[in-house]
mmCIF file of C-alpha atoms in Angstrom:
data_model
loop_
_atom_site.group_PDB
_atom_site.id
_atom_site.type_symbol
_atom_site.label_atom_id
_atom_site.label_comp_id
_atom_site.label_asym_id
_atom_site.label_seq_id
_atom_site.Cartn_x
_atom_site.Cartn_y
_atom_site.Cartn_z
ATOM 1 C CA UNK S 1 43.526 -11.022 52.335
ATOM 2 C CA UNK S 2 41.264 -12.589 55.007
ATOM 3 C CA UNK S 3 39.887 -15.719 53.980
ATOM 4 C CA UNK S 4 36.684 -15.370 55.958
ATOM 5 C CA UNK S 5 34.596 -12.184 56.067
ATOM 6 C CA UNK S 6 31.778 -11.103 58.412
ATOM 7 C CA UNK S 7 30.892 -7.802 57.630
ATOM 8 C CA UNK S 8 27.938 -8.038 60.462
ATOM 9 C CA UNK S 9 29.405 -7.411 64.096
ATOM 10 C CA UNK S 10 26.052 -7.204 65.670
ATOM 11 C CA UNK S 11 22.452 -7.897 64.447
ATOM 12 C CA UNK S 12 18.884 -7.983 66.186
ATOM 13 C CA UNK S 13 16.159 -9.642 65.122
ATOM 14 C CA UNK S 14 12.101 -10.141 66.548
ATOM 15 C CA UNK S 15 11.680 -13.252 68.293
ATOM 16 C CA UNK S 16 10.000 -15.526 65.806
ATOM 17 C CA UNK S 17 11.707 -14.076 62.809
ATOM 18 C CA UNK S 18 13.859 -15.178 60.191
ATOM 19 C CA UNK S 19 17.396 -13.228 60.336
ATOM 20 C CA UNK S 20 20.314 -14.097 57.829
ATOM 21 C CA UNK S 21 24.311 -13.445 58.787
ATOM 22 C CA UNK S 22 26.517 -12.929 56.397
ATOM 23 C CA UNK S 23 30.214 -14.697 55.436
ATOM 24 C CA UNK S 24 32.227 -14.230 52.218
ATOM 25 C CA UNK S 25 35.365 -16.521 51.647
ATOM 26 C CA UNK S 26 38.462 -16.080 49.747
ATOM 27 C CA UNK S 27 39.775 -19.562 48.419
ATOM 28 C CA UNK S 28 41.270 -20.774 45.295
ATOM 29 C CA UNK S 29 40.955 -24.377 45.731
ATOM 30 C CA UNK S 30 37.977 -26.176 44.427
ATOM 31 C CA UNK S 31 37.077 -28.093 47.331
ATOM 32 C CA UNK S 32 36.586 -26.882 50.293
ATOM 33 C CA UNK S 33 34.143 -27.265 53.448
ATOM 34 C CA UNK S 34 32.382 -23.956 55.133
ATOM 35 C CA UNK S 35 30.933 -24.233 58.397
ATOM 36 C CA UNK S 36 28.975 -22.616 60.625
ATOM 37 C CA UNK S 37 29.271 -22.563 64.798
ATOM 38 C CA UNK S 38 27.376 -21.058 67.438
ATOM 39 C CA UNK S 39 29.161 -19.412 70.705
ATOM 40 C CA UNK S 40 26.676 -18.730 73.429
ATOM 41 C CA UNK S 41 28.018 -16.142 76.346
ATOM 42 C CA UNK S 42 28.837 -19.263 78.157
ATOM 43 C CA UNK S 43 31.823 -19.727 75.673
ATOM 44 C CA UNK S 44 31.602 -23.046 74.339
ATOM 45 C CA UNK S 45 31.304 -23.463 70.260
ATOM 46 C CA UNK S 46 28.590 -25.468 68.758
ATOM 47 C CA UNK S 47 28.678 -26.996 65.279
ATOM 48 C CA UNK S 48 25.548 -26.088 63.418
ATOM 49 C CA UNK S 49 25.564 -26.440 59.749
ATOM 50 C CA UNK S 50 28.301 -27.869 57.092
ATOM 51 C CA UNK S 51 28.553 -26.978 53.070
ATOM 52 C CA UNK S 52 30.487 -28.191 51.002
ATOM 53 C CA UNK S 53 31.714 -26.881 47.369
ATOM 54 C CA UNK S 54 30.445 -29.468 45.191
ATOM 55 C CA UNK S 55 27.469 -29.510 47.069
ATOM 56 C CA UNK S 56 24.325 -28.554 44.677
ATOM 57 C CA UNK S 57 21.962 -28.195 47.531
ATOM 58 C CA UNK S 58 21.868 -26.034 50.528
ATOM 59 C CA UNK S 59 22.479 -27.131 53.371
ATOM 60 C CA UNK S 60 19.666 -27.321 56.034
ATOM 61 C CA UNK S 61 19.385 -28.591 59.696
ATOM 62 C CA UNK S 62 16.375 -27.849 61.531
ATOM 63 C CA UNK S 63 16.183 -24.000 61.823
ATOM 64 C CA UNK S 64 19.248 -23.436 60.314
ATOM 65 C CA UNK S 65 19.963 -22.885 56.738
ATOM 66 C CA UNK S 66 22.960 -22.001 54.279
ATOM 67 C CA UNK S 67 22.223 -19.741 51.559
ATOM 68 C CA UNK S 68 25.100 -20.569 49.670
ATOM 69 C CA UNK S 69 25.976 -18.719 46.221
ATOM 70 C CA UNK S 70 29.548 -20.367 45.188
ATOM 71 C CA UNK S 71 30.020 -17.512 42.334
ATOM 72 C CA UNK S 72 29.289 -14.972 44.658
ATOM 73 C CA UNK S 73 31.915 -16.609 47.576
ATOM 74 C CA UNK S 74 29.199 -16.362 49.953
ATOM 75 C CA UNK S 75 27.995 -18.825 52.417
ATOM 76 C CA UNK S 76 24.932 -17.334 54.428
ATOM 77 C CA UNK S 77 23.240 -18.359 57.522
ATOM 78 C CA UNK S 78 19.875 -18.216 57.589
ATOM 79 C CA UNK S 79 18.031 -18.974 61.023
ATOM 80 C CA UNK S 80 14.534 -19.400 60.567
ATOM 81 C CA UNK S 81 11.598 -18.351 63.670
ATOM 82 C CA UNK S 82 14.007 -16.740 65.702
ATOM 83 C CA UNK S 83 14.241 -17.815 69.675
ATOM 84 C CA UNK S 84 15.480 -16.211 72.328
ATOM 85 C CA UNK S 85 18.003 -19.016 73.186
ATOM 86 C CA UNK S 86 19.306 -18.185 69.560
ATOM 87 C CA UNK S 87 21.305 -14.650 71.090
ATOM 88 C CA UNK S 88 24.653 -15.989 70.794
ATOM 89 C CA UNK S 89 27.739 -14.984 68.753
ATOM 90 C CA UNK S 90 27.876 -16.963 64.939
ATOM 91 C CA UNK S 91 31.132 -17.532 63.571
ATOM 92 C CA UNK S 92 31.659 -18.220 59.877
ATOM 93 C CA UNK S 93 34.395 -20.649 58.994
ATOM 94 C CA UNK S 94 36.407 -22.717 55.773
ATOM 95 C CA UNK S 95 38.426 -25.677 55.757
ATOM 96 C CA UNK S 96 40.536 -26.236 52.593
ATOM 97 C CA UNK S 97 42.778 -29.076 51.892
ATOM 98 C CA UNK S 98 44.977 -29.790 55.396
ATOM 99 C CA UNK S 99 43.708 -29.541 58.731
ATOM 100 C CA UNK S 100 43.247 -25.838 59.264
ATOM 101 C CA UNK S 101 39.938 -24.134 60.011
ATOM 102 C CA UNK S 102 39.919 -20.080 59.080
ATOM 103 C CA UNK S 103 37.412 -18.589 60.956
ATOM 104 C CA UNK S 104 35.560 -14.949 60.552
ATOM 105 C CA UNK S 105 35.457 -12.315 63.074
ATOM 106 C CA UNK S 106 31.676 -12.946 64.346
ATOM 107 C CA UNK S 107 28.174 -11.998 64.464
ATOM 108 C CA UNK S 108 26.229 -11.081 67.723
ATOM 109 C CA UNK S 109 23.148 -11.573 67.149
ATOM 110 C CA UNK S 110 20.448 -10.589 69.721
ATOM 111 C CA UNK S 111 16.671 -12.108 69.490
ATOM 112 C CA UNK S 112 14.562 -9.249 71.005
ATOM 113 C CA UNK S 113 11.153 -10.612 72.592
ATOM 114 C CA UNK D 1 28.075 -39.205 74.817
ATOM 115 C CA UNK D 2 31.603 -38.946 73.145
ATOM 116 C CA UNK D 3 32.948 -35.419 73.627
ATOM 117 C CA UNK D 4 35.723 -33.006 74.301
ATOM 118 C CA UNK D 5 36.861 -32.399 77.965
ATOM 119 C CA UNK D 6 38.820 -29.405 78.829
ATOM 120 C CA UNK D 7 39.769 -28.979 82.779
ATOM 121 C CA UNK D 8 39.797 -27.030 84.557
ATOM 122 C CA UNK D 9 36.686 -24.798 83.624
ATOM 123 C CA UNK D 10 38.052 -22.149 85.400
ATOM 124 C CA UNK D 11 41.919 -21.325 86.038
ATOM 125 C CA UNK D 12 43.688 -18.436 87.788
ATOM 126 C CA UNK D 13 46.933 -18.261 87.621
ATOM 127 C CA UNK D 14 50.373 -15.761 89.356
ATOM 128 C CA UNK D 15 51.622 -13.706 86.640
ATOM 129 C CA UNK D 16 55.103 -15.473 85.402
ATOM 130 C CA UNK D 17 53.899 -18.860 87.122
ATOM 131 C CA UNK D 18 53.488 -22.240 84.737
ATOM 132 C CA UNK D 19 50.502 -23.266 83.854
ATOM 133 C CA UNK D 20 48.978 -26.300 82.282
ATOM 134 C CA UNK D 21 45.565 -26.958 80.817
ATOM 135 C CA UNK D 22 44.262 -30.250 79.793
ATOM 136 C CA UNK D 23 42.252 -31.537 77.004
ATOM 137 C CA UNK D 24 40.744 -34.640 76.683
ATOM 138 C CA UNK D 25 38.428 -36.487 73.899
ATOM 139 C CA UNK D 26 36.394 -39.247 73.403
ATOM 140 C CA UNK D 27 35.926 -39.314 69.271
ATOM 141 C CA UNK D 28 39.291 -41.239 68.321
ATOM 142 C CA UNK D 29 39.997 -37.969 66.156
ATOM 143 C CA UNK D 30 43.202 -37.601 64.600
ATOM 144 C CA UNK D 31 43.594 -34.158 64.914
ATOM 145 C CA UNK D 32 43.426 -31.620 68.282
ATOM 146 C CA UNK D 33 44.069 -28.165 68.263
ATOM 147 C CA UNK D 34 44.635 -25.541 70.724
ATOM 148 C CA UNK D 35 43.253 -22.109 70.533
ATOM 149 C CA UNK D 36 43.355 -18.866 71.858
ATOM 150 C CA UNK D 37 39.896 -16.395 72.225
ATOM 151 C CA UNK D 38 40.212 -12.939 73.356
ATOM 152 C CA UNK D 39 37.059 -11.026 74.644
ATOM 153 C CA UNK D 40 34.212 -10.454 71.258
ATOM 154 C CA UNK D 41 37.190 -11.588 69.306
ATOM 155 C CA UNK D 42 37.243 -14.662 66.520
ATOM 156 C CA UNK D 43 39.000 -17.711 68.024
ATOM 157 C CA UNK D 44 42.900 -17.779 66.906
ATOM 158 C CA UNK D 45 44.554 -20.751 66.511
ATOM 159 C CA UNK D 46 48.034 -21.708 68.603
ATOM 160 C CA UNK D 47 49.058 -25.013 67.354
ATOM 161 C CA UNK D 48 47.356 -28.277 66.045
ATOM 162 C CA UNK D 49 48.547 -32.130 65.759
ATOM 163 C CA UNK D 50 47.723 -34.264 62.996
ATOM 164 C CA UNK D 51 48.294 -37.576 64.945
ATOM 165 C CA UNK D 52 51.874 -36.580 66.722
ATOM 166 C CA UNK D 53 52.771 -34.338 64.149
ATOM 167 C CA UNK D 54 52.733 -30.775 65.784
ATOM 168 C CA UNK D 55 52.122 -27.850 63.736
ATOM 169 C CA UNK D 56 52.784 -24.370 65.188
ATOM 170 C CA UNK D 57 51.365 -21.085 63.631
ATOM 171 C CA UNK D 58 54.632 -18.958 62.874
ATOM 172 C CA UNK D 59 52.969 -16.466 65.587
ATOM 173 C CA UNK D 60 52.200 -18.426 68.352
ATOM 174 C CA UNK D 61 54.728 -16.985 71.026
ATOM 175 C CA UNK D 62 57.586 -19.492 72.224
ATOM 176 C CA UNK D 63 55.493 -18.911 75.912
ATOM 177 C CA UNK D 64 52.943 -21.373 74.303
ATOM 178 C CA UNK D 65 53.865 -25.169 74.212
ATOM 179 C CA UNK D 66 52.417 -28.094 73.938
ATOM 180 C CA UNK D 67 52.476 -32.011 74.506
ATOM 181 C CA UNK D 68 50.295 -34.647 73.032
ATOM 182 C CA UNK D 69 50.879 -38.186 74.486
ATOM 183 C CA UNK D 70 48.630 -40.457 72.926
ATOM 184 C CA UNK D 71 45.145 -39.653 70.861
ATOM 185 C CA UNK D 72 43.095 -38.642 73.332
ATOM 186 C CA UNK D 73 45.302 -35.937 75.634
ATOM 187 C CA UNK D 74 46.478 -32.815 74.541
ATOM 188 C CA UNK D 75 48.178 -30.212 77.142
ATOM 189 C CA UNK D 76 48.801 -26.775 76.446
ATOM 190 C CA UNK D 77 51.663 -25.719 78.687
ATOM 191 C CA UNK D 78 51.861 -21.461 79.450
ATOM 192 C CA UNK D 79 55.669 -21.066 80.977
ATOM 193 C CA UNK D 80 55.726 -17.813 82.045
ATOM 194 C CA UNK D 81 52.384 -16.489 81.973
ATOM 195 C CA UNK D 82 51.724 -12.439 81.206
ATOM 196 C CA UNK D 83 48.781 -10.438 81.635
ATOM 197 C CA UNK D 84 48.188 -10.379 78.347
ATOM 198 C CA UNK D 85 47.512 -14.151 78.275
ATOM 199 C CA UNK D 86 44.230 -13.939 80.187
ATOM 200 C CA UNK D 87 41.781 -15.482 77.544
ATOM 201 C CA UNK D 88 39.413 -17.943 76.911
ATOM 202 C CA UNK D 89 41.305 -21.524 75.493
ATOM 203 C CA UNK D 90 39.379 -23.396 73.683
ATOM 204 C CA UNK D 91 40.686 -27.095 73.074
ATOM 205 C CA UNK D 92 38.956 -28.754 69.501
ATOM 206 C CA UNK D 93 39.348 -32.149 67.566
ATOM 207 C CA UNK D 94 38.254 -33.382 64.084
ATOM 208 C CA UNK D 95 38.950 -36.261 61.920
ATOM 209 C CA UNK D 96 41.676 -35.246 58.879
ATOM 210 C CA UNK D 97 38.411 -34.959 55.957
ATOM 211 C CA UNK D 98 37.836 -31.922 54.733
ATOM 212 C CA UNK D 99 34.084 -32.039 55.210
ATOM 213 C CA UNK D 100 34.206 -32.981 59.256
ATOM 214 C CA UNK D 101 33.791 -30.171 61.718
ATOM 215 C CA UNK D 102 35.473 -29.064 64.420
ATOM 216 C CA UNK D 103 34.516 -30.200 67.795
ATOM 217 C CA UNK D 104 35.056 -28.454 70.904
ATOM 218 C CA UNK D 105 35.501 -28.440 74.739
ATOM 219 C CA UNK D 106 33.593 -26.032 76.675
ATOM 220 C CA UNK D 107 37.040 -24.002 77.103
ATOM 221 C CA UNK D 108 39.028 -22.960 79.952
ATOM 222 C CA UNK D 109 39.021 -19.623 81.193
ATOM 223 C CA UNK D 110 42.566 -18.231 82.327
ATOM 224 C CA UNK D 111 42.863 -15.168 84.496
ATOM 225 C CA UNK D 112 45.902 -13.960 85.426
ATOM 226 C CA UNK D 113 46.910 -12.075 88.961
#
């Protein structure tokens, strides 16, 4: 079973929009981190947003919010006013106990002007 | 700024010739990983060390090696390259907690002639 889902390979959204990707996990531990990273066409990944499982609160940096529902094994991003610069590909990933990082298959997500 | 430092940004490479990239960081983390990223695909991870213990994945090809000789290096070493090992590498550290994120290089870019 994959641990990560992202069931959105491309989305488009209006400049100045909000837009939410989508990632269900598949874990049985009880703690565990999710993460969220952003992969412009350039091709380096950038860190954006970190939940973890005993976290009560979503997460929230700047723009950038988690929707996360832990009965539901879902972990969404939400990016708030859209901006062009925003186009990139989002990846969805988990860390569980150990050092490994399972990551989803990616979102593009285009900002149309 | 402390950060990850893959070189070279760009490498091209004979088909069957050795190759090495490089990795380099600045964070003191304890763990580096090497991964593979295939054109719109989800990065897949080669290999990571926790301090000098290597971990392979069992599908990493025996092509792939690697050599980590103090905290802040990490070399991925290609023996015999094939055409089917043009891809994006992407080189990443973290510190061993389970809520830390990932950080990454901007990635080197092999081609293959």
């Amino acid at each position: 079973a994959q641990k990560i889902t992202q069931t959105q390979p491309g989305m488009f959204v209006q400049e100045k929009e909000a837009v939410t990707l989508d990632c269900t996990y598949d874990t049985s531990d009880q703690s565990y981190g999710l993460f969220w990273y952003k992969q412009p066409s350039s091709g380096e990944m950038i860190f954006l947003i970190y939940q973890g499982s005993y976290d009560e609160q979503n997460a929230t940096e700047g723009r950038y919010s988690l929707n996360f529902q832990k009965a539901r094994k879902s972990a969404n991003l939400v990016i708030s006013a859209s901006q062009l610069g925003d186009s990139a590909m989002y990846f969805c990933a988990m860390r569980e106990a150990g050092n490994q990082f399972y990551f989803g298959t990616g979102t593009s997500l285009t900002v149309i002007p | 700024d402390a950060m990850v430092i893959q070189n070279p940004r760009y490498q091209v490479t004979q088909f069957g010739k050795p190759v090495t990239l490089s990795c380099s960081q600045t964070l003191n983390h304890n763990v580096m990983y090497w991964y593979q990223q295939k054109s719109s695909q989800a990065p897949k991870l080669l290999f990571h060390y926790y301090d000098k213990d290597f971990n392979n994945e069992a599908d990493t090809p025996d092509n792939f090696q690697s050599r980590r000789p103090n905290t802040s290096f990490c070399f991925l070493d290609i023996r015999s390259p094939g055409l089917g090992d043009a891809a994006m590498y992407l080189c990443a550290t973290s510190r061993n907690q389970r809520n830390q994120p990932q950080h990454f290089g901007d990635g080197t870019r092999l081609s293959i002639l």
